[in-house]
Coordinates of C-alpha atoms and ligand atoms in Angstrom, one line a residue:
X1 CA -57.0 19.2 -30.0
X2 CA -58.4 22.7 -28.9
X3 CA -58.4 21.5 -25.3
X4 CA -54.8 21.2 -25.9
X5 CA -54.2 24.3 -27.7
X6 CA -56.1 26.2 -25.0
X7 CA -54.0 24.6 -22.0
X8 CA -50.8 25.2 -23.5
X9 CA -52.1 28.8 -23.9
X10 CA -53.2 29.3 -20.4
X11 CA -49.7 27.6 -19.9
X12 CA -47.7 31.0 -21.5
X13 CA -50.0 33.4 -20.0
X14 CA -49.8 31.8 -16.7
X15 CA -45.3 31.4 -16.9
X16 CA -45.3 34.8 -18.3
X17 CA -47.7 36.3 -15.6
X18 CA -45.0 34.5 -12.4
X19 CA -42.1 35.4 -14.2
X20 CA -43.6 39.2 -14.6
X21 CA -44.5 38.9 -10.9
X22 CA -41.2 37.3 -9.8
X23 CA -38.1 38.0 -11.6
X24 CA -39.0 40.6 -14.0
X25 CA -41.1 42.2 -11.5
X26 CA -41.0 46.4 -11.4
X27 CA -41.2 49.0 -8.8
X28 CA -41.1 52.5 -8.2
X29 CA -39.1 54.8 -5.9
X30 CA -41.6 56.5 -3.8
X31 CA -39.5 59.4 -2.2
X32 CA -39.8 62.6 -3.4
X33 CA -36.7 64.0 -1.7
X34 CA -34.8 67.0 -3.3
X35 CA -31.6 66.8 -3.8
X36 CA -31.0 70.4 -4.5
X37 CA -27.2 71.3 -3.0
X38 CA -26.4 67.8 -2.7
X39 CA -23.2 66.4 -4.7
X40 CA -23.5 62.7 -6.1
X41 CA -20.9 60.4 -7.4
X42 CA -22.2 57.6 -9.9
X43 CA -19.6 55.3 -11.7
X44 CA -20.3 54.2 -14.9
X45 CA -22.6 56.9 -15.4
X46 CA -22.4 56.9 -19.4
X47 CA -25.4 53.9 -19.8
X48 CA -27.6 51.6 -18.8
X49 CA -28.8 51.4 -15.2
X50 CA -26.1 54.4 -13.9
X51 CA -27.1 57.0 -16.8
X52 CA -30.8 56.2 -15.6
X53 CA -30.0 56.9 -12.2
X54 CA -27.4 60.1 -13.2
X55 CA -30.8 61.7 -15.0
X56 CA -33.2 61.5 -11.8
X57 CA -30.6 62.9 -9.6
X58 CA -30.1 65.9 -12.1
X59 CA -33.7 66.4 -12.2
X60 CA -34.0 66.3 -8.4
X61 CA -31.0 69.4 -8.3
X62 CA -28.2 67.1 -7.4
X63 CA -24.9 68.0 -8.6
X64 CA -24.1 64.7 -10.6
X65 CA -20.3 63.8 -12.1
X66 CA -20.4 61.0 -13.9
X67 CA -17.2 58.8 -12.6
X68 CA -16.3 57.1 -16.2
X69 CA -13.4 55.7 -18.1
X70 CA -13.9 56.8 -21.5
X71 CA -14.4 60.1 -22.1
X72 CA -16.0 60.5 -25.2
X73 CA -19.0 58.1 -23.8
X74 CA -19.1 60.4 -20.8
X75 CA -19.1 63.7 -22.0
X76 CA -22.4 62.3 -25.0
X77 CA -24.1 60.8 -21.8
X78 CA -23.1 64.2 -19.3
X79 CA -24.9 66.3 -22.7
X80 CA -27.9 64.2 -22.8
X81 CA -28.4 64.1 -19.2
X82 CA -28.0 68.3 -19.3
X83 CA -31.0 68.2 -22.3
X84 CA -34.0 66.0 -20.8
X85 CA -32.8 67.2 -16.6
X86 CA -32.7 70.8 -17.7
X87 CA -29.7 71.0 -15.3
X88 CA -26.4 72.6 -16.1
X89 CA -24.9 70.6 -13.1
X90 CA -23.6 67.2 -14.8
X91 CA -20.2 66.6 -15.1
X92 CA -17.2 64.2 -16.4
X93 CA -14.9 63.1 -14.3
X94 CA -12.0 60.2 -15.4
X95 CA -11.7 56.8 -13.7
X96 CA -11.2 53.9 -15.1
X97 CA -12.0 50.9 -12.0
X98 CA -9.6 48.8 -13.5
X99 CA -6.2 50.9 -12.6
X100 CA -6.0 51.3 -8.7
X101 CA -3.5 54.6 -10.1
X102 CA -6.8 56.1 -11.7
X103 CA -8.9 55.3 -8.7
X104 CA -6.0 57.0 -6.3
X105 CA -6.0 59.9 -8.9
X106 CA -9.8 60.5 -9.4
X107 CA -9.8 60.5 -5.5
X108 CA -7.5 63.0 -5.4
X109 CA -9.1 65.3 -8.0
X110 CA -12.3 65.1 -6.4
X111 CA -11.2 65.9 -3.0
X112 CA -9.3 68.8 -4.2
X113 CA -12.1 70.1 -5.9
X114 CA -15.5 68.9 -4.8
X115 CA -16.7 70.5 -1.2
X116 CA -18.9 68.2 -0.5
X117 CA -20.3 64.4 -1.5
X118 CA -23.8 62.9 -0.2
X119 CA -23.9 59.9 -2.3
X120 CA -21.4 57.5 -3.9
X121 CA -23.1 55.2 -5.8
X122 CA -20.7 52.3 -7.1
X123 CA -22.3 51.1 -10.4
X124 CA -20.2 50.5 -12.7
X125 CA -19.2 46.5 -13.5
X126 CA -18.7 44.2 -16.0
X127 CA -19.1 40.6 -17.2
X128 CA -15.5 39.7 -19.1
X129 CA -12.8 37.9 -19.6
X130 CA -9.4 39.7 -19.2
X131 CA -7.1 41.5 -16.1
X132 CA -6.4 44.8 -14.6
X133 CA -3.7 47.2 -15.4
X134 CA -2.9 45.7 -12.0
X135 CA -3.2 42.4 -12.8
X136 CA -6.2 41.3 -11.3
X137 CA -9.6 39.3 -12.8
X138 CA -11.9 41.7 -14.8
X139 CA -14.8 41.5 -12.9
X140 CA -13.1 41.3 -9.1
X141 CA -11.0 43.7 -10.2
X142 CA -13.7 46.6 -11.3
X143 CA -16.6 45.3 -9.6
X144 CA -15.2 44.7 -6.4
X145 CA -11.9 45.7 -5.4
X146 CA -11.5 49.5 -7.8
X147 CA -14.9 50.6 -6.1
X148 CA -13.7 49.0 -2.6
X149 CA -10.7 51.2 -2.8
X150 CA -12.6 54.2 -4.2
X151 CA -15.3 53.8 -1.4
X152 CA -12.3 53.8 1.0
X153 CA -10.5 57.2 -0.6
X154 CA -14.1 59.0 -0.3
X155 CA -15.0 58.3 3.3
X156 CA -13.3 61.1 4.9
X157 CA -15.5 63.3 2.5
X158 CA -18.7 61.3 2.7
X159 CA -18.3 61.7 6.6
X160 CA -18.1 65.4 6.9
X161 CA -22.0 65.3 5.5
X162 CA -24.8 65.3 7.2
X163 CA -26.5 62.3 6.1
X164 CA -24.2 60.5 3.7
X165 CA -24.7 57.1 1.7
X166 CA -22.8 54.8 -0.3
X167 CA -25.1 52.8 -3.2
X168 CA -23.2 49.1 -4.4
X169 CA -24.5 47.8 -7.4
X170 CA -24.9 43.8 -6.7
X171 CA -27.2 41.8 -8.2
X172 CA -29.1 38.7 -7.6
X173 CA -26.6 36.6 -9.6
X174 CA -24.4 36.6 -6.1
X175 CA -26.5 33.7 -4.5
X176 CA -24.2 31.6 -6.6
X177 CA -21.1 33.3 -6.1
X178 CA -18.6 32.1 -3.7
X179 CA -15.5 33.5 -1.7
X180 CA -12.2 31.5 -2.5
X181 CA -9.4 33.3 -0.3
X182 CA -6.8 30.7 -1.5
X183 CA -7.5 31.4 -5.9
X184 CA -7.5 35.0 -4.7
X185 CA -4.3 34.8 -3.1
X186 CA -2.4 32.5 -5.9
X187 CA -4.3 34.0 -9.3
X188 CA -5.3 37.4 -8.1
X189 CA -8.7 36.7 -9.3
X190 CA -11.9 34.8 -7.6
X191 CA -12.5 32.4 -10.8
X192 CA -10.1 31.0 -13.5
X193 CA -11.0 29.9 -16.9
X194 CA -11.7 31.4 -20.3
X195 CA -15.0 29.8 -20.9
X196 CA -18.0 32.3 -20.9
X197 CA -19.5 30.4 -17.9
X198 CA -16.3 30.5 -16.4
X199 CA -16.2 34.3 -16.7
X200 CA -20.0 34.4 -15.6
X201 CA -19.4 32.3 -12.5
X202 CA -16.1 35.2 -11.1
X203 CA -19.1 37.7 -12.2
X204 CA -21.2 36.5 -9.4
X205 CA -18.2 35.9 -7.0
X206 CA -17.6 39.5 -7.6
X207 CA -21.4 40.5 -6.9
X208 CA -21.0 38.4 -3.6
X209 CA -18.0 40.4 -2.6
X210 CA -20.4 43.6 -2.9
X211 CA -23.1 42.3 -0.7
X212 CA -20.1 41.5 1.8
X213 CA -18.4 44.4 1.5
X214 CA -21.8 46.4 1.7
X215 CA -22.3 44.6 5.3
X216 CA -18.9 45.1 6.5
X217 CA -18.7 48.6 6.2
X218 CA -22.0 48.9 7.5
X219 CA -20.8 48.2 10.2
X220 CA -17.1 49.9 10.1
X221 CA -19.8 52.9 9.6
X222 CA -21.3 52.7 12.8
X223 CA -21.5 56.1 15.1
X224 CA -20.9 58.4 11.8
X225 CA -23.7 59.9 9.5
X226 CA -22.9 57.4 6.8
X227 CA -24.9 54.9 5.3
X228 CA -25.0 52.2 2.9
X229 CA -27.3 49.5 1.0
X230 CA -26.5 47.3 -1.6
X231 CA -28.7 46.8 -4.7
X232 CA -30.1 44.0 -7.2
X233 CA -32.0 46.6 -9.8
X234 CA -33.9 43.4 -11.7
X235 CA -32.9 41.8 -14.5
X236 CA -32.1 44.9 -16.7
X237 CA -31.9 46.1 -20.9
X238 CA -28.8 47.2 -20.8
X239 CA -25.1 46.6 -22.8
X240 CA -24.1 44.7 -20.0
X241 CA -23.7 41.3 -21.8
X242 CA -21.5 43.5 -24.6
X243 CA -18.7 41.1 -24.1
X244 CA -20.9 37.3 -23.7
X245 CA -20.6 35.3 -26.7
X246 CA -23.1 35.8 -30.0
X247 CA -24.7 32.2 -29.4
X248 CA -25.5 34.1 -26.1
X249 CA -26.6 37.5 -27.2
X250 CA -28.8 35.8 -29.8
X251 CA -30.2 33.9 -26.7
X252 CA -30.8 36.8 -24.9
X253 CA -31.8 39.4 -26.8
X254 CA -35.5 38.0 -28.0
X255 CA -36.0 37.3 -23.7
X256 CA -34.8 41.1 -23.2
X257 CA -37.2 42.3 -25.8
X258 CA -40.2 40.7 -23.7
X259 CA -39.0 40.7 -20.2
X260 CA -36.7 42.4 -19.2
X261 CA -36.8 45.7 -17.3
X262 CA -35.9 49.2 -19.6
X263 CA -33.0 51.2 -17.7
X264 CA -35.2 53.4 -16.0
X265 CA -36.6 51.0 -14.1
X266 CA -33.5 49.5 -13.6
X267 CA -32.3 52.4 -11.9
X268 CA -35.5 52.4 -8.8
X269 CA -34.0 50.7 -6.3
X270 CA -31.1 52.1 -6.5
X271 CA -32.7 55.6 -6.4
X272 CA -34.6 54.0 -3.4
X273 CA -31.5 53.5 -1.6
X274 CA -30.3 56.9 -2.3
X275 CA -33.1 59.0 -1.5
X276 CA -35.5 57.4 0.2
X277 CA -36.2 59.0 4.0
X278 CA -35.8 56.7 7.2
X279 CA -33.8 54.0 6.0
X280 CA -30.7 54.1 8.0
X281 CA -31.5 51.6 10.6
X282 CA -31.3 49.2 7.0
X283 CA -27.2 50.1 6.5
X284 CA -25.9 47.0 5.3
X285 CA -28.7 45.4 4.0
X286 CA -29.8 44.4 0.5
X287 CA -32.4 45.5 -1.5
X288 CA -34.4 44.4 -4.6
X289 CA -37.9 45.9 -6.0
X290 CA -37.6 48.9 -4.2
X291 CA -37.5 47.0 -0.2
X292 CA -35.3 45.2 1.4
X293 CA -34.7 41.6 1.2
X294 CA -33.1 38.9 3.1
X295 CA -30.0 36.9 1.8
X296 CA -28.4 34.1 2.3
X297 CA -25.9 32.5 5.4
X298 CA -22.6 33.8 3.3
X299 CA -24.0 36.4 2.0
X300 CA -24.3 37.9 5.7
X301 CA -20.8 36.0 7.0
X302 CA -19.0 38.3 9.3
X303 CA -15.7 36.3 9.4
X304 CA -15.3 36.3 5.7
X305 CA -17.0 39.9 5.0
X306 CA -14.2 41.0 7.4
X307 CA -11.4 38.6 5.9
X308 CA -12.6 40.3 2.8
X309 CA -12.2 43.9 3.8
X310 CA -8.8 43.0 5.0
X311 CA -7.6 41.1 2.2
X312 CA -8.8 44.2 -0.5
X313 CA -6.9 46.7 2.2
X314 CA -3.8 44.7 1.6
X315 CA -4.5 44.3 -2.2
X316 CA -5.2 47.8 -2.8
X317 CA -2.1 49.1 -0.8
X318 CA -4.5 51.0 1.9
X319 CA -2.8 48.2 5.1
Ligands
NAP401 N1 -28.4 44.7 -16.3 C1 -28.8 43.8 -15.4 O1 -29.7 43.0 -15.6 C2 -28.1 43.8 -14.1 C3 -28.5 42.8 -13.1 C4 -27.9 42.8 -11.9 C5 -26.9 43.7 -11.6 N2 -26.5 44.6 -12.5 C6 -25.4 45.5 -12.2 O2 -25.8 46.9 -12.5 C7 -24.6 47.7 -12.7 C8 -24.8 48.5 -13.9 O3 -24.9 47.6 -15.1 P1 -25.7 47.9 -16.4 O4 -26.6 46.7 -16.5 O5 -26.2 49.3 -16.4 O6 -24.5 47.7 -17.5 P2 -23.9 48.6 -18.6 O7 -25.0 49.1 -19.5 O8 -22.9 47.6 -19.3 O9 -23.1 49.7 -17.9 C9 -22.0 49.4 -17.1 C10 -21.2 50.7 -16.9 O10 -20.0 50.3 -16.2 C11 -18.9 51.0 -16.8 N3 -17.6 50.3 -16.6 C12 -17.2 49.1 -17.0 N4 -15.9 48.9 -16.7 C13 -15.5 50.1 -16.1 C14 -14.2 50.5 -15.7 N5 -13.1 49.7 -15.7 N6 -14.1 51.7 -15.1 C15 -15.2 52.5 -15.1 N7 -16.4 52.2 -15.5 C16 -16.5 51.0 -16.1 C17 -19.3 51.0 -18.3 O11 -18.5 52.0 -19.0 P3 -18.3 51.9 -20.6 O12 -19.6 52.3 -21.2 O13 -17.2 52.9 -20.8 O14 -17.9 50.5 -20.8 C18 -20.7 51.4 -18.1 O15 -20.9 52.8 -17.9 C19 -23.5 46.7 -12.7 O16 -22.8 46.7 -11.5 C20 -24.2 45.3 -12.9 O17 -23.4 44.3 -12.4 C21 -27.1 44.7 -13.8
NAG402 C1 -24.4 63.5 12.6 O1 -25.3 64.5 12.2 C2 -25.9 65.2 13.3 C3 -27.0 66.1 12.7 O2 -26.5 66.8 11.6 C4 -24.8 65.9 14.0 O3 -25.4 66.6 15.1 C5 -23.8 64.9 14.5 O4 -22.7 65.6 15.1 C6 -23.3 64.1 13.4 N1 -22.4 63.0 13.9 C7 -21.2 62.7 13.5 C8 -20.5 61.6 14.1 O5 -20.7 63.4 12.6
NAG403 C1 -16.0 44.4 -24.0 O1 -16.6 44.9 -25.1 C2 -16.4 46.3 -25.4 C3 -17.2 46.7 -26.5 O2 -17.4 45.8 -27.5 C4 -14.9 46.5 -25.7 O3 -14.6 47.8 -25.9 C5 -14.1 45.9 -24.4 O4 -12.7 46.0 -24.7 C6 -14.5 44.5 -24.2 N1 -13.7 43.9 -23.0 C7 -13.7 44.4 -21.8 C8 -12.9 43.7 -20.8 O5 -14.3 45.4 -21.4

């Protein structure tokens, strides 16, 4: 009976030691850079893994705006992240990912007014059910095509830098995603269906379309001063799984409590991405714990990473 007891202990200890060491494993940006005169962008700034990432930025003298759609949210988040950075330099800019008429104006607004941009970090996503003002899927929508034509708006700014990068938010979840050209071009949208794991399945279609996007302009980058990376930050406490069912919440919730990575954590790699010195010759690439990591055959496929840029130019009205 003890015998028992005692291997179904070591059992626990052992599960919960790989899955601390694998999944829910933590690390820390190194780099100490200062980002003092340095402007950064961070969409969906207001909470989890972005606000995380908006406060280090601050504290490192970066000028930070905080790309969000709701105002009210922004402007608590831009207060807070004055109060524990100590910097005056945080501030709220409107943009709501799921208009392409916001994105266009945001742009506008910012290059009329900002001099300069360093970093773009496109953070902001989702996991719902629902469409764009422009009638596009939720999550391809905001996740994908909103920061694909923000990205695109920026670059002539980003390029005047000296050492510019762009920061996409992916996650691991994209290793199940998949690229359907043919649902994209009849539904406006990469998955169909109302069911949650419907919804959770365009989630990581849109999270592949970052990786690929990520490694296409990579390359459309080459012989400028820009850079970019693409980011899983862990598996994260955050209010991304606001709109997932309550049998799911109440699913996840206890697993959060004892697992998951707090949103500063969260925010490492991508602060590794951003800040860390001599990465350049890893544009394109992917990154999880703080280093980079190999993917997958389509997460790396040129024809449909470049189908896809084409396809969002022609979506977003930029071809
Ligand atoms: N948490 C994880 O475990 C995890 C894992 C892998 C990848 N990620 C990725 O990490 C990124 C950050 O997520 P998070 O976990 O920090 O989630 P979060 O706490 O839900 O924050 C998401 C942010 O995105 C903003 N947002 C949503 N729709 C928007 C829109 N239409 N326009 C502008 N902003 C919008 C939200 O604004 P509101 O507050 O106004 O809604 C919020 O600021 C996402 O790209 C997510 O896919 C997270
Ligand atoms: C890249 O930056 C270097 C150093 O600041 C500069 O000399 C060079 O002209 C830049 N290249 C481009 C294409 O802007
Ligand atoms: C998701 O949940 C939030 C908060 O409960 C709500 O405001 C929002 O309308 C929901 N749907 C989408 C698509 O964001």
């Amino acid at each position: 009976m003890w015998a028992a007891v005692a291997a179904v202990a070591a059992l626990i200890a052992g599960a919960y030691a790989l899955l601390q060491n694998t999944l829910f494993k933590r690390a820390r940006c190194a780099s100490n850079a200062d980002m003092t005169g340095k402007t950064a962008i961070i969409t969906g700034g207001n909470t989890g893994i972005g606000k995380a990432t908006a406060l280090e930025l601050a504290r490192r003298g970066a000028r930070v705006i905080l790309a969000c759609r709701n105002k009210q949210r922004a402007e608590a988040a831009v207060h807070d992240i004055r109060r524990d950075s100590g910097s005056s330099a945080v501030v709220f800019m409107q943009l709501d990912l799921a208009s392409l008429q916001s994105v266009r104006s945001f742009a506008e607004t910012f290059l009329k007014t900002e001099p300069r941009l360093d970093l773009l970090i496109n953070n902001a996503g989702l996991v719902a059910d629902g469409r764009t003002e422009d009638g596009f899927g939720i999550e391809f929508g905001v996740n994908h095509l909103g920061h694909f034509l923000l990205t695109c708006l920026l670059l002539p700014r980003l390029k005047e830098g000296g050492a510019s990068r762009v920061v996409t938010l992916s996650s691991l979840a994209h290793i199940w995603g998949r690229i359907d050209f043919d649902n994209l071009n009849s539904k406006r949208d990469l998955g169909t269906g109302k069911y949650s794991w419907q919804f959770f399945s365009a989630y990581c279609n849109s999270k592949l379309c970052n990786v690929l996007f990520t490694h296409e302009l990579a390359k459309r980058l080459q012989g400028t001063n820009v850079t970019c990376y693409c980011v899983h930050p862990g598996v994260v406490r955050t209010e991304l799984s606001r709109n997932c069912s309550l049998w799911q919440k109440v699913f996840i919730k206890p697993i959060s409590k004892l697992f998951f990575l707090d949103a500063e954590e969260g925010a490492q790699t991508t602060l590794h991405c951003a800040l860390q010195e001599s990465i350049e010759p890893l544009s394109g690439r992917y990154f999880s714990c703080c280093a980079v990591q190999e993917v997958g055959a389509k997460a790396r496929d040129d024809a449909v990473a470049k189908k896809l840029w084409e396809v969002s130019e022609r979506l977003t009205g930029l071809a």
